[in-house]
Tab-separated table of C-alpha atoms and ligand atoms in Angstrom:
chain	number	residue	atom	x	y	z
A	1	MET	CA	0.009	-0.098	-0.167
A	2	MET	CA	2.793	2.442	0.822
A	3	LYS	CA	4.773	1.983	-2.215
A	4	ARG	CA	1.265	2.547	-4.190
A	5	ILE	CA	0.912	5.563	-2.274
A	6	THR	CA	4.546	6.778	-2.594
A	7	ALA	CA	4.058	6.008	-6.447
A	8	LEU	CA	0.841	8.498	-6.603
A	9	VAL	CA	2.335	10.985	-4.730
A	10	ILE	CA	5.603	10.966	-6.975
A	11	ALA	CA	3.417	11.293	-10.030
A	12	GLY	CA	1.575	13.765	-8.539
A	13	LEU	CA	4.600	16.109	-7.716
A	14	THR	CA	6.383	15.404	-11.245
A	15	ALA	CA	2.775	16.365	-13.397
A	16	ALA	CA	3.310	19.630	-11.268
A	17	ALA	CA	6.585	20.081	-11.744
A	18	LEU	CA	6.107	19.635	-15.579
A	19	THR	CA	3.336	21.993	-15.958
A	20	GLY	CA	5.220	24.626	-13.408
A	21	CYS	CA	7.747	24.541	-16.307
A	22	GLY	CA	5.225	25.507	-19.042
A	23	SER	CA	3.518	27.913	-16.706
A	24	SER	CA	1.558	30.748	-18.303
A	25	GLY	CA	4.171	33.184	-18.157
A	26	SER	CA	3.160	34.387	-14.316
A	27	GLU	CA	6.675	34.333	-13.491
A	28	GLY	CA	9.830	35.874	-15.330
A	29	GLY	CA	7.399	38.258	-17.400
A	30	GLY	CA	6.382	38.244	-21.220
A	31	GLY	CA	4.174	35.508	-22.704
A	32	GLY	CA	0.729	35.242	-20.493
A	33	GLY	CA	-0.163	32.362	-23.144
A	34	GLY	CA	-1.683	29.267	-21.412
A	35	ASP	CA	-0.013	26.028	-20.033
A	36	ASP	CA	1.577	25.125	-23.535
A	37	ALA	CA	3.063	28.423	-23.835
A	38	ILE	CA	6.916	27.976	-24.700
A	39	VAL	CA	9.158	28.972	-21.956
A	40	MET	CA	12.583	30.397	-22.945
A	41	GLY	CA	15.752	30.921	-20.812
A	42	PHE	CA	17.903	33.838	-22.123
A	43	SER	CA	21.359	34.578	-20.845
A	44	GLN	CA	21.958	38.155	-21.981
A	45	VAL	CA	25.592	39.154	-22.007
A	46	GLY	CA	24.926	42.305	-19.744
A	47	ALA	CA	24.043	46.171	-20.335
A	48	GLU	CA	27.227	47.567	-21.619
A	49	SER	CA	26.448	49.301	-24.500
A	50	GLY	CA	23.389	51.017	-26.446
A	51	TRP	CA	23.836	48.211	-28.766
A	52	ARG	CA	23.121	45.760	-25.900
A	53	THR	CA	20.136	47.784	-24.447
A	54	ALA	CA	18.507	47.811	-27.674
A	55	ASN	CA	19.150	44.265	-28.147
A	56	THR	CA	17.565	43.321	-24.881
A	57	LYS	CA	14.672	45.425	-25.767
A	58	SER	CA	14.111	43.529	-29.093
A	59	VAL	CA	14.503	40.005	-27.529
A	60	GLN	CA	11.696	40.860	-24.642
A	61	SER	CA	9.195	42.941	-27.148
A	62	ALA	CA	9.729	39.648	-29.532
A	63	ALA	CA	8.946	37.287	-26.738
A	64	GLU	CA	5.914	39.212	-25.932
A	65	LYS	CA	4.453	39.328	-29.018
A	66	SER	CA	4.947	35.520	-29.864
A	67	LYS	CA	3.709	34.755	-26.487
A	68	ILE	CA	6.871	33.218	-25.377
A	69	THR	CA	7.439	33.225	-21.502
A	70	LEU	CA	11.146	34.712	-21.398
A	71	ARG	CA	13.101	34.011	-18.000
A	72	PHE	CA	15.720	36.524	-18.651
A	73	SER	CA	19.302	36.711	-16.932
A	74	ASP	CA	21.845	39.600	-17.183
A	75	ALA	CA	25.355	38.215	-16.783
A	76	GLN	CA	26.625	42.120	-16.209
A	77	GLN	CA	29.521	40.586	-18.955
A	78	LYS	CA	30.489	37.616	-16.892
A	79	GLN	CA	30.926	34.218	-18.269
A	80	GLU	CA	30.510	32.344	-14.826
A	81	ASN	CA	27.070	34.247	-14.343
A	82	GLN	CA	25.873	33.201	-18.132
A	83	ILE	CA	27.073	29.506	-16.823
A	84	LYS	CA	24.915	29.936	-13.623
A	85	ALA	CA	22.059	31.030	-15.748
A	86	ILE	CA	22.232	28.026	-18.294
A	87	ARG	CA	22.468	25.471	-15.608
A	88	SER	CA	19.474	27.556	-13.861
A	89	PHE	CA	17.320	27.283	-16.796
A	90	VAL	CA	18.058	23.445	-17.098
A	91	GLN	CA	17.048	23.033	-13.482
A	92	GLN	CA	14.224	24.703	-14.328
A	93	LYS	CA	13.425	22.508	-17.169
A	94	VAL	CA	12.535	25.435	-19.732
A	95	ASP	CA	11.856	24.494	-23.469
A	96	ILE	CA	14.521	26.088	-24.953
A	97	ILE	CA	17.675	28.336	-24.068
A	98	ALA	CA	19.134	31.192	-25.984
A	99	PHE	CA	22.579	33.112	-25.084
A	100	SER	CA	24.873	35.514	-26.193
A	101	PRO	CA	27.975	34.358	-25.341
A	102	VAL	CA	30.258	37.077	-23.900
A	103	VAL	CA	33.202	35.366	-24.985
A	104	GLU	CA	33.902	32.351	-27.338
A	105	SER	CA	35.520	29.789	-25.280
A	106	GLY	CA	34.546	27.742	-22.087
A	107	TRP	CA	31.206	26.618	-23.277
A	108	ASP	CA	31.191	22.920	-23.878
A	109	THR	CA	30.960	21.736	-20.747
A	110	VAL	CA	27.579	23.647	-19.888
A	111	LEU	CA	26.134	23.277	-23.340
A	112	LYS	CA	26.618	19.331	-23.114
A	113	GLU	CA	24.647	19.582	-19.673
A	114	ALA	CA	21.573	21.407	-21.846
A	115	GLN	CA	21.939	18.623	-24.509
A	116	ASN	CA	21.925	15.675	-21.905
A	117	ALA	CA	18.602	17.654	-20.531
A	118	LYS	CA	17.173	17.631	-23.994
A	119	ILE	CA	17.178	21.265	-23.662
A	120	PRO	CA	17.830	22.818	-27.294
A	121	VAL	CA	20.187	25.938	-27.170
A	122	ILE	CA	20.044	28.786	-29.916
A	123	LEU	CA	23.350	30.974	-30.341
A	124	THR	CA	22.124	34.531	-30.601
A	125	ASP	CA	24.443	37.590	-31.232
A	126	ARG	CA	28.134	35.948	-30.465
A	127	ALA	CA	29.412	32.629	-31.335
A	128	VAL	CA	31.386	30.219	-29.379
A	129	ASP	CA	34.272	28.108	-30.579
A	130	SER	CA	33.086	24.826	-29.507
A	131	LYS	CA	34.138	21.831	-32.126
A	132	ASP	CA	30.795	20.219	-31.248
A	133	THR	CA	28.212	22.070	-33.164
A	134	THR	CA	25.491	19.733	-32.034
A	135	LEU	CA	25.575	21.649	-29.074
A	136	TYR	CA	23.517	24.094	-30.368
A	137	LYS	CA	20.818	24.600	-33.034
A	138	THR	CA	22.028	27.686	-35.047
A	139	PHE	CA	23.963	30.968	-34.626
A	140	LEU	CA	22.127	33.763	-35.306
A	141	GLY	CA	23.925	36.900	-35.227
A	142	SER	CA	26.125	39.363	-37.679
A	143	ASP	CA	29.513	38.272	-39.767
A	144	PHE	CA	31.992	40.394	-37.549
A	145	VAL	CA	34.522	39.459	-39.993
A	146	GLU	CA	32.644	41.056	-42.990
A	147	GLU	CA	32.057	44.123	-40.692
A	148	GLY	CA	35.875	44.536	-39.753
A	149	LYS	CA	36.700	44.042	-43.712
A	150	LYS	CA	33.994	47.097	-44.384
A	151	ALA	CA	35.473	49.285	-41.841
A	152	GLY	CA	39.294	48.526	-43.803
A	153	GLN	CA	37.745	49.026	-47.211
A	154	TRP	CA	36.245	52.666	-46.146
A	155	LEU	CA	39.870	53.060	-44.871
A	156	VAL	CA	41.675	52.144	-47.749
A	157	GLU	CA	39.573	54.411	-50.054
A	158	GLU	CA	39.620	57.276	-48.023
A	159	TYR	CA	43.621	57.292	-48.175
A	160	LYS	CA	43.858	55.888	-51.729
A	161	ASP	CA	45.956	59.139	-52.435
A	162	ALA	CA	48.164	59.270	-49.307
A	163	LYS	CA	51.777	58.581	-49.937
A	164	ASP	CA	52.695	58.945	-45.952
A	165	THR	CA	52.406	56.417	-43.226
A	166	VAL	CA	48.852	56.251	-41.803
A	167	ASN	CA	48.911	55.711	-37.933
A	168	ILE	CA	46.048	54.121	-36.382
A	169	VAL	CA	44.921	53.392	-32.906
A	170	GLU	CA	42.432	50.406	-32.255
A	171	LEU	CA	39.553	50.376	-29.483
A	172	GLN	CA	39.127	46.432	-29.186
A	173	GLY	CA	35.838	44.984	-27.853
A	174	THR	CA	35.812	42.673	-24.854
A	175	THR	CA	38.685	40.380	-24.848
A	176	GLY	CA	38.143	36.957	-26.227
A	177	SER	CA	34.604	37.862	-27.493
A	178	ALA	CA	33.693	36.799	-31.040
A	179	PRO	CA	33.075	40.587	-32.294
A	180	ALA	CA	36.431	41.635	-30.961
A	181	ASN	CA	38.542	38.593	-32.404
A	182	ASP	CA	36.471	38.869	-35.607
A	183	ARG	CA	36.443	42.712	-36.292
A	184	LYS	CA	40.192	42.807	-35.591
A	185	ALA	CA	40.827	40.031	-37.845
A	186	GLY	CA	38.627	41.500	-40.765
A	187	PHE	CA	40.029	44.961	-40.642
A	188	ALA	CA	43.641	43.732	-40.579
A	189	GLU	CA	43.212	41.416	-43.571
A	190	VAL	CA	41.977	44.398	-45.634
A	191	ILE	CA	44.278	47.113	-44.577
A	192	GLY	CA	47.241	44.685	-44.293
A	193	ALA	CA	47.517	44.864	-48.112
A	194	ASP	CA	48.983	48.277	-48.021
A	195	PRO	CA	51.988	48.951	-45.914
A	196	LYS	CA	51.271	52.321	-45.046
A	197	PHE	CA	48.760	51.557	-42.818
A	198	LYS	CA	50.054	50.863	-39.432
A	199	ILE	CA	48.310	50.100	-36.208
A	200	VAL	CA	50.489	51.445	-33.634
A	201	ALA	CA	48.399	50.890	-30.718
A	202	SER	CA	45.435	48.390	-29.840
A	203	GLN	CA	43.833	47.721	-26.687
A	204	THR	CA	40.442	46.626	-25.161
A	205	GLY	CA	38.043	49.130	-24.123
A	206	ASP	CA	35.541	46.406	-23.352
A	207	PHE	CA	32.911	47.835	-25.489
A	208	THR	CA	31.879	50.373	-23.153
A	209	ARG	CA	32.106	54.441	-23.162
A	210	ALA	CA	33.904	54.844	-20.186
A	211	LYS	CA	36.764	52.418	-20.945
A	212	GLY	CA	37.041	53.801	-24.344
A	213	LYS	CA	37.823	56.979	-23.239
A	214	GLU	CA	40.162	56.104	-20.600
A	215	VAL	CA	42.226	54.083	-23.141
A	216	MET	CA	41.855	56.633	-25.847
A	217	GLU	CA	43.434	59.401	-23.384
A	218	ALA	CA	46.461	56.802	-22.723
A	219	PHE	CA	46.672	56.399	-26.536
A	220	LEU	CA	46.796	60.193	-26.918
A	221	LYS	CA	49.529	60.432	-24.360
A	222	SER	CA	51.722	58.028	-25.536
A	223	THR	CA	51.451	57.832	-29.251
A	224	PRO	CA	52.369	60.926	-31.463
A	225	ASP	CA	50.223	61.845	-34.632
A	226	ILE	CA	47.430	59.663	-34.343
A	227	ASP	CA	45.629	59.523	-37.810
A	228	VAL	CA	42.655	57.167	-37.428
A	229	LEU	CA	40.933	55.518	-34.779
A	230	TYR	CA	39.406	52.094	-35.576
A	231	ALA	CA	36.628	51.221	-32.345
A	232	HIS	CA	34.664	48.212	-32.150
A	233	ASN	CA	31.691	49.811	-31.380
A	234	ASP	CA	30.033	53.284	-31.138
A	235	ASP	CA	30.173	53.469	-27.238
A	236	MET	CA	34.017	53.115	-27.147
A	237	GLY	CA	34.202	55.533	-30.072
A	238	LEU	CA	31.918	58.135	-28.392
A	239	GLY	CA	34.143	57.878	-25.136
A	240	ALA	CA	37.100	58.371	-27.421
A	241	ILE	CA	35.721	61.478	-28.807
A	242	GLU	CA	35.681	63.016	-25.422
A	243	ALA	CA	39.036	62.231	-24.918
A	244	ILE	CA	40.228	63.585	-28.339
A	245	GLU	CA	38.249	66.997	-27.522
A	246	GLY	CA	39.723	67.006	-24.138
A	247	ALA	CA	43.214	67.133	-25.676
A	248	GLY	CA	42.322	69.953	-27.743
A	249	LYS	CA	41.995	67.855	-31.027
A	250	VAL	CA	39.184	68.037	-33.414
A	251	PRO	CA	37.555	64.378	-34.190
A	252	GLY	CA	36.525	63.709	-37.402
A	253	LYS	CA	39.169	66.020	-38.882
A	254	ASP	CA	42.432	65.874	-36.762
A	255	ILE	CA	41.811	62.299	-35.917
A	256	LYS	CA	39.177	60.058	-38.593
A	257	ILE	CA	37.207	57.962	-36.365
A	258	ILE	CA	35.399	54.632	-37.836
A	259	THR	CA	33.059	52.544	-35.669
A	260	VAL	CA	30.619	49.733	-35.714
A	261	ASP	CA	27.027	49.547	-34.642
A	262	ALA	CA	25.095	52.509	-35.822
A	263	VAL	CA	23.231	53.038	-32.747
A	264	LYS	CA	21.164	56.456	-32.498
A	265	ASP	CA	24.052	58.143	-30.564
A	266	GLY	CA	26.860	57.115	-32.745
A	267	MET	CA	24.877	58.015	-35.685
A	268	GLN	CA	24.390	61.522	-34.224
A	269	ALA	CA	27.942	61.832	-33.977
A	270	LEU	CA	28.364	60.601	-37.450
A	271	ALA	CA	25.843	63.079	-38.911
A	272	ASP	CA	27.453	65.940	-36.594
A	273	GLY	CA	30.781	65.105	-38.177
A	274	LYS	CA	32.818	63.842	-35.195
A	275	ILE	CA	32.944	59.959	-36.683
A	276	ASN	CA	33.511	59.359	-40.527
A	277	PHE	CA	31.910	55.991	-41.224
A	278	ILE	CA	29.998	53.431	-39.416
A	279	VAL	CA	29.712	49.971	-40.351
A	280	GLU	CA	26.168	48.920	-38.984
A	281	CYS	CA	25.410	45.853	-36.853
A	282	SER	CA	21.771	45.238	-36.172
A	283	PRO	CA	20.808	44.499	-32.567
A	284	LEU	CA	17.047	43.862	-33.759
A	285	LEU	CA	17.439	40.116	-33.647
A	286	GLY	CA	14.384	39.569	-31.447
A	287	PRO	CA	11.739	38.417	-34.089
A	288	GLN	CA	14.129	36.015	-35.877
A	289	LEU	CA	15.069	34.440	-32.514
A	290	MET	CA	11.623	33.505	-31.383
A	291	ASP	CA	10.870	32.409	-35.317
A	292	LEU	CA	13.735	30.072	-34.899
A	293	ALA	CA	12.962	28.825	-31.329
A	294	GLN	CA	9.188	27.908	-32.628
A	295	LYS	CA	10.495	26.189	-35.551
A	296	VAL	CA	12.641	24.279	-33.268
A	297	LEU	CA	10.312	23.007	-30.682
A	298	LYS	CA	8.098	22.191	-33.874
A	299	GLY	CA	11.078	20.172	-34.917
A	300	GLU	CA	11.252	21.823	-38.191
A	301	ASN	CA	14.707	21.763	-39.744
A	302	ILE	CA	16.657	25.700	-39.543
A	303	PRO	CA	19.502	26.552	-40.835
A	304	ALA	CA	22.795	26.207	-39.024
A	305	ARG	CA	23.681	29.912	-39.676
A	306	VAL	CA	21.563	32.780	-39.847
A	307	VAL	CA	23.495	36.012	-40.614
A	308	THR	CA	21.756	39.550	-40.047
A	309	GLU	CA	21.491	41.964	-43.004
A	310	GLU	CA	23.441	45.261	-42.162
A	311	THR	CA	24.828	48.138	-44.101
A	312	THR	CA	27.210	51.051	-43.664
A	313	PHE	CA	26.936	54.996	-43.357
A	314	ASP	CA	28.763	57.629	-44.141
A	315	GLN	CA	28.009	61.358	-42.791
A	316	GLU	CA	25.301	62.251	-45.481
A	317	GLN	CA	23.472	58.652	-45.055
A	318	ALA	CA	23.270	59.086	-41.238
A	319	LYS	CA	21.460	62.681	-41.693
A	320	ALA	CA	19.131	60.881	-43.657
A	321	ALA	CA	18.727	57.846	-41.829
A	322	LEU	CA	18.403	59.369	-38.372
A	323	PRO	CA	14.848	60.864	-38.064
A	324	THR	CA	13.460	57.203	-38.674
A	325	ARG	CA	16.349	55.228	-36.673
A	326	GLU	CA	14.809	52.264	-34.738
A	327	TYR	CA	17.712	52.113	-32.160
B	1	GZL	C1	27.741	42.640	-31.458
B	1	GZL	C2	27.513	42.727	-30.104
B	1	GZL	C3	28.385	43.827	-29.643
B	1	GZL	C4	28.371	45.384	-30.043
B	1	GZL	C5	28.531	46.151	-28.904
B	1	GZL	O1	26.855	41.784	-32.223
B	1	GZL	O2	27.976	41.376	-29.138
B	1	GZL	O3	28.694	43.768	-27.970
B	1	GZL	O4	28.576	45.497	-31.398
B	1	GZL	C6	28.049	45.267	-27.648
B	1	GZL	O5	28.131	47.390	-28.948
B	1	GZL	O6	28.637	45.650	-26.570
């Protein structure tokens, strides 16, 4: 008899636990659908830049529209927080996990845990360097090498008639992150074809305005006659502008500036002539992410790689685009 009661209790508890996981979005916001609402665990890098804020908004509003219950965690740019969040999503038995890996390496163990728990994972925004590509269903995000190449191509064109050396300083994104690694590689590949281009200093500004300003101040002190700044995102470029003006130089003229993202503040600086060229990196990944998640959970085939569409802006194009800029 005892065995039978125990079995009934376990069955009851298991049923409750399972429905708890497909909850109607009462906790963690978003969704609001019935018991069959998809529950997505989302681990975000942090809130380090205008791009990240726009990306978070896009994911949250797309989850709301798709009636997907979103369990959102902000890792404050720390990999250990993302690993903790993914483990927690596995324990909660969410239906699917999506995350933007703050750095490329060190994910195999926790992704294996999700795989063993039969919870599909989607990479969004940034990639991982795991050799085992069965650990995730797809990678939705920009081609950062291409972004770096676009920045280099503008510079080569801008200085095509220059005979003297062009001294470049580079503000790199977060050390070890896919955008930092790839934007650096793409840019170097293009300018490397002409020896007049010299990267005389290159250091991380961690994608933030404050750090960008701090490192640019150091560059200005240690590096005479800087011609160009290549910043891996608008926020570091905007911080560098403060440093350049603080040093009594004119950004966009004394020092030409190329950045990546095309968030509103960057586009305003471009329109104002303080930045010379911006390579767009779209943060509006939310709708595609939710569509891919629904397809995965229906057992539909999805592409292993979904590259986001994006363009570039010069100063005139920024003036035209600003009034309707979504982010
Ligand atoms: C790029 C994204 C980068 C942005 C930065 O997809 O991961 O992180 O370029 C952001 O602004 O901090």
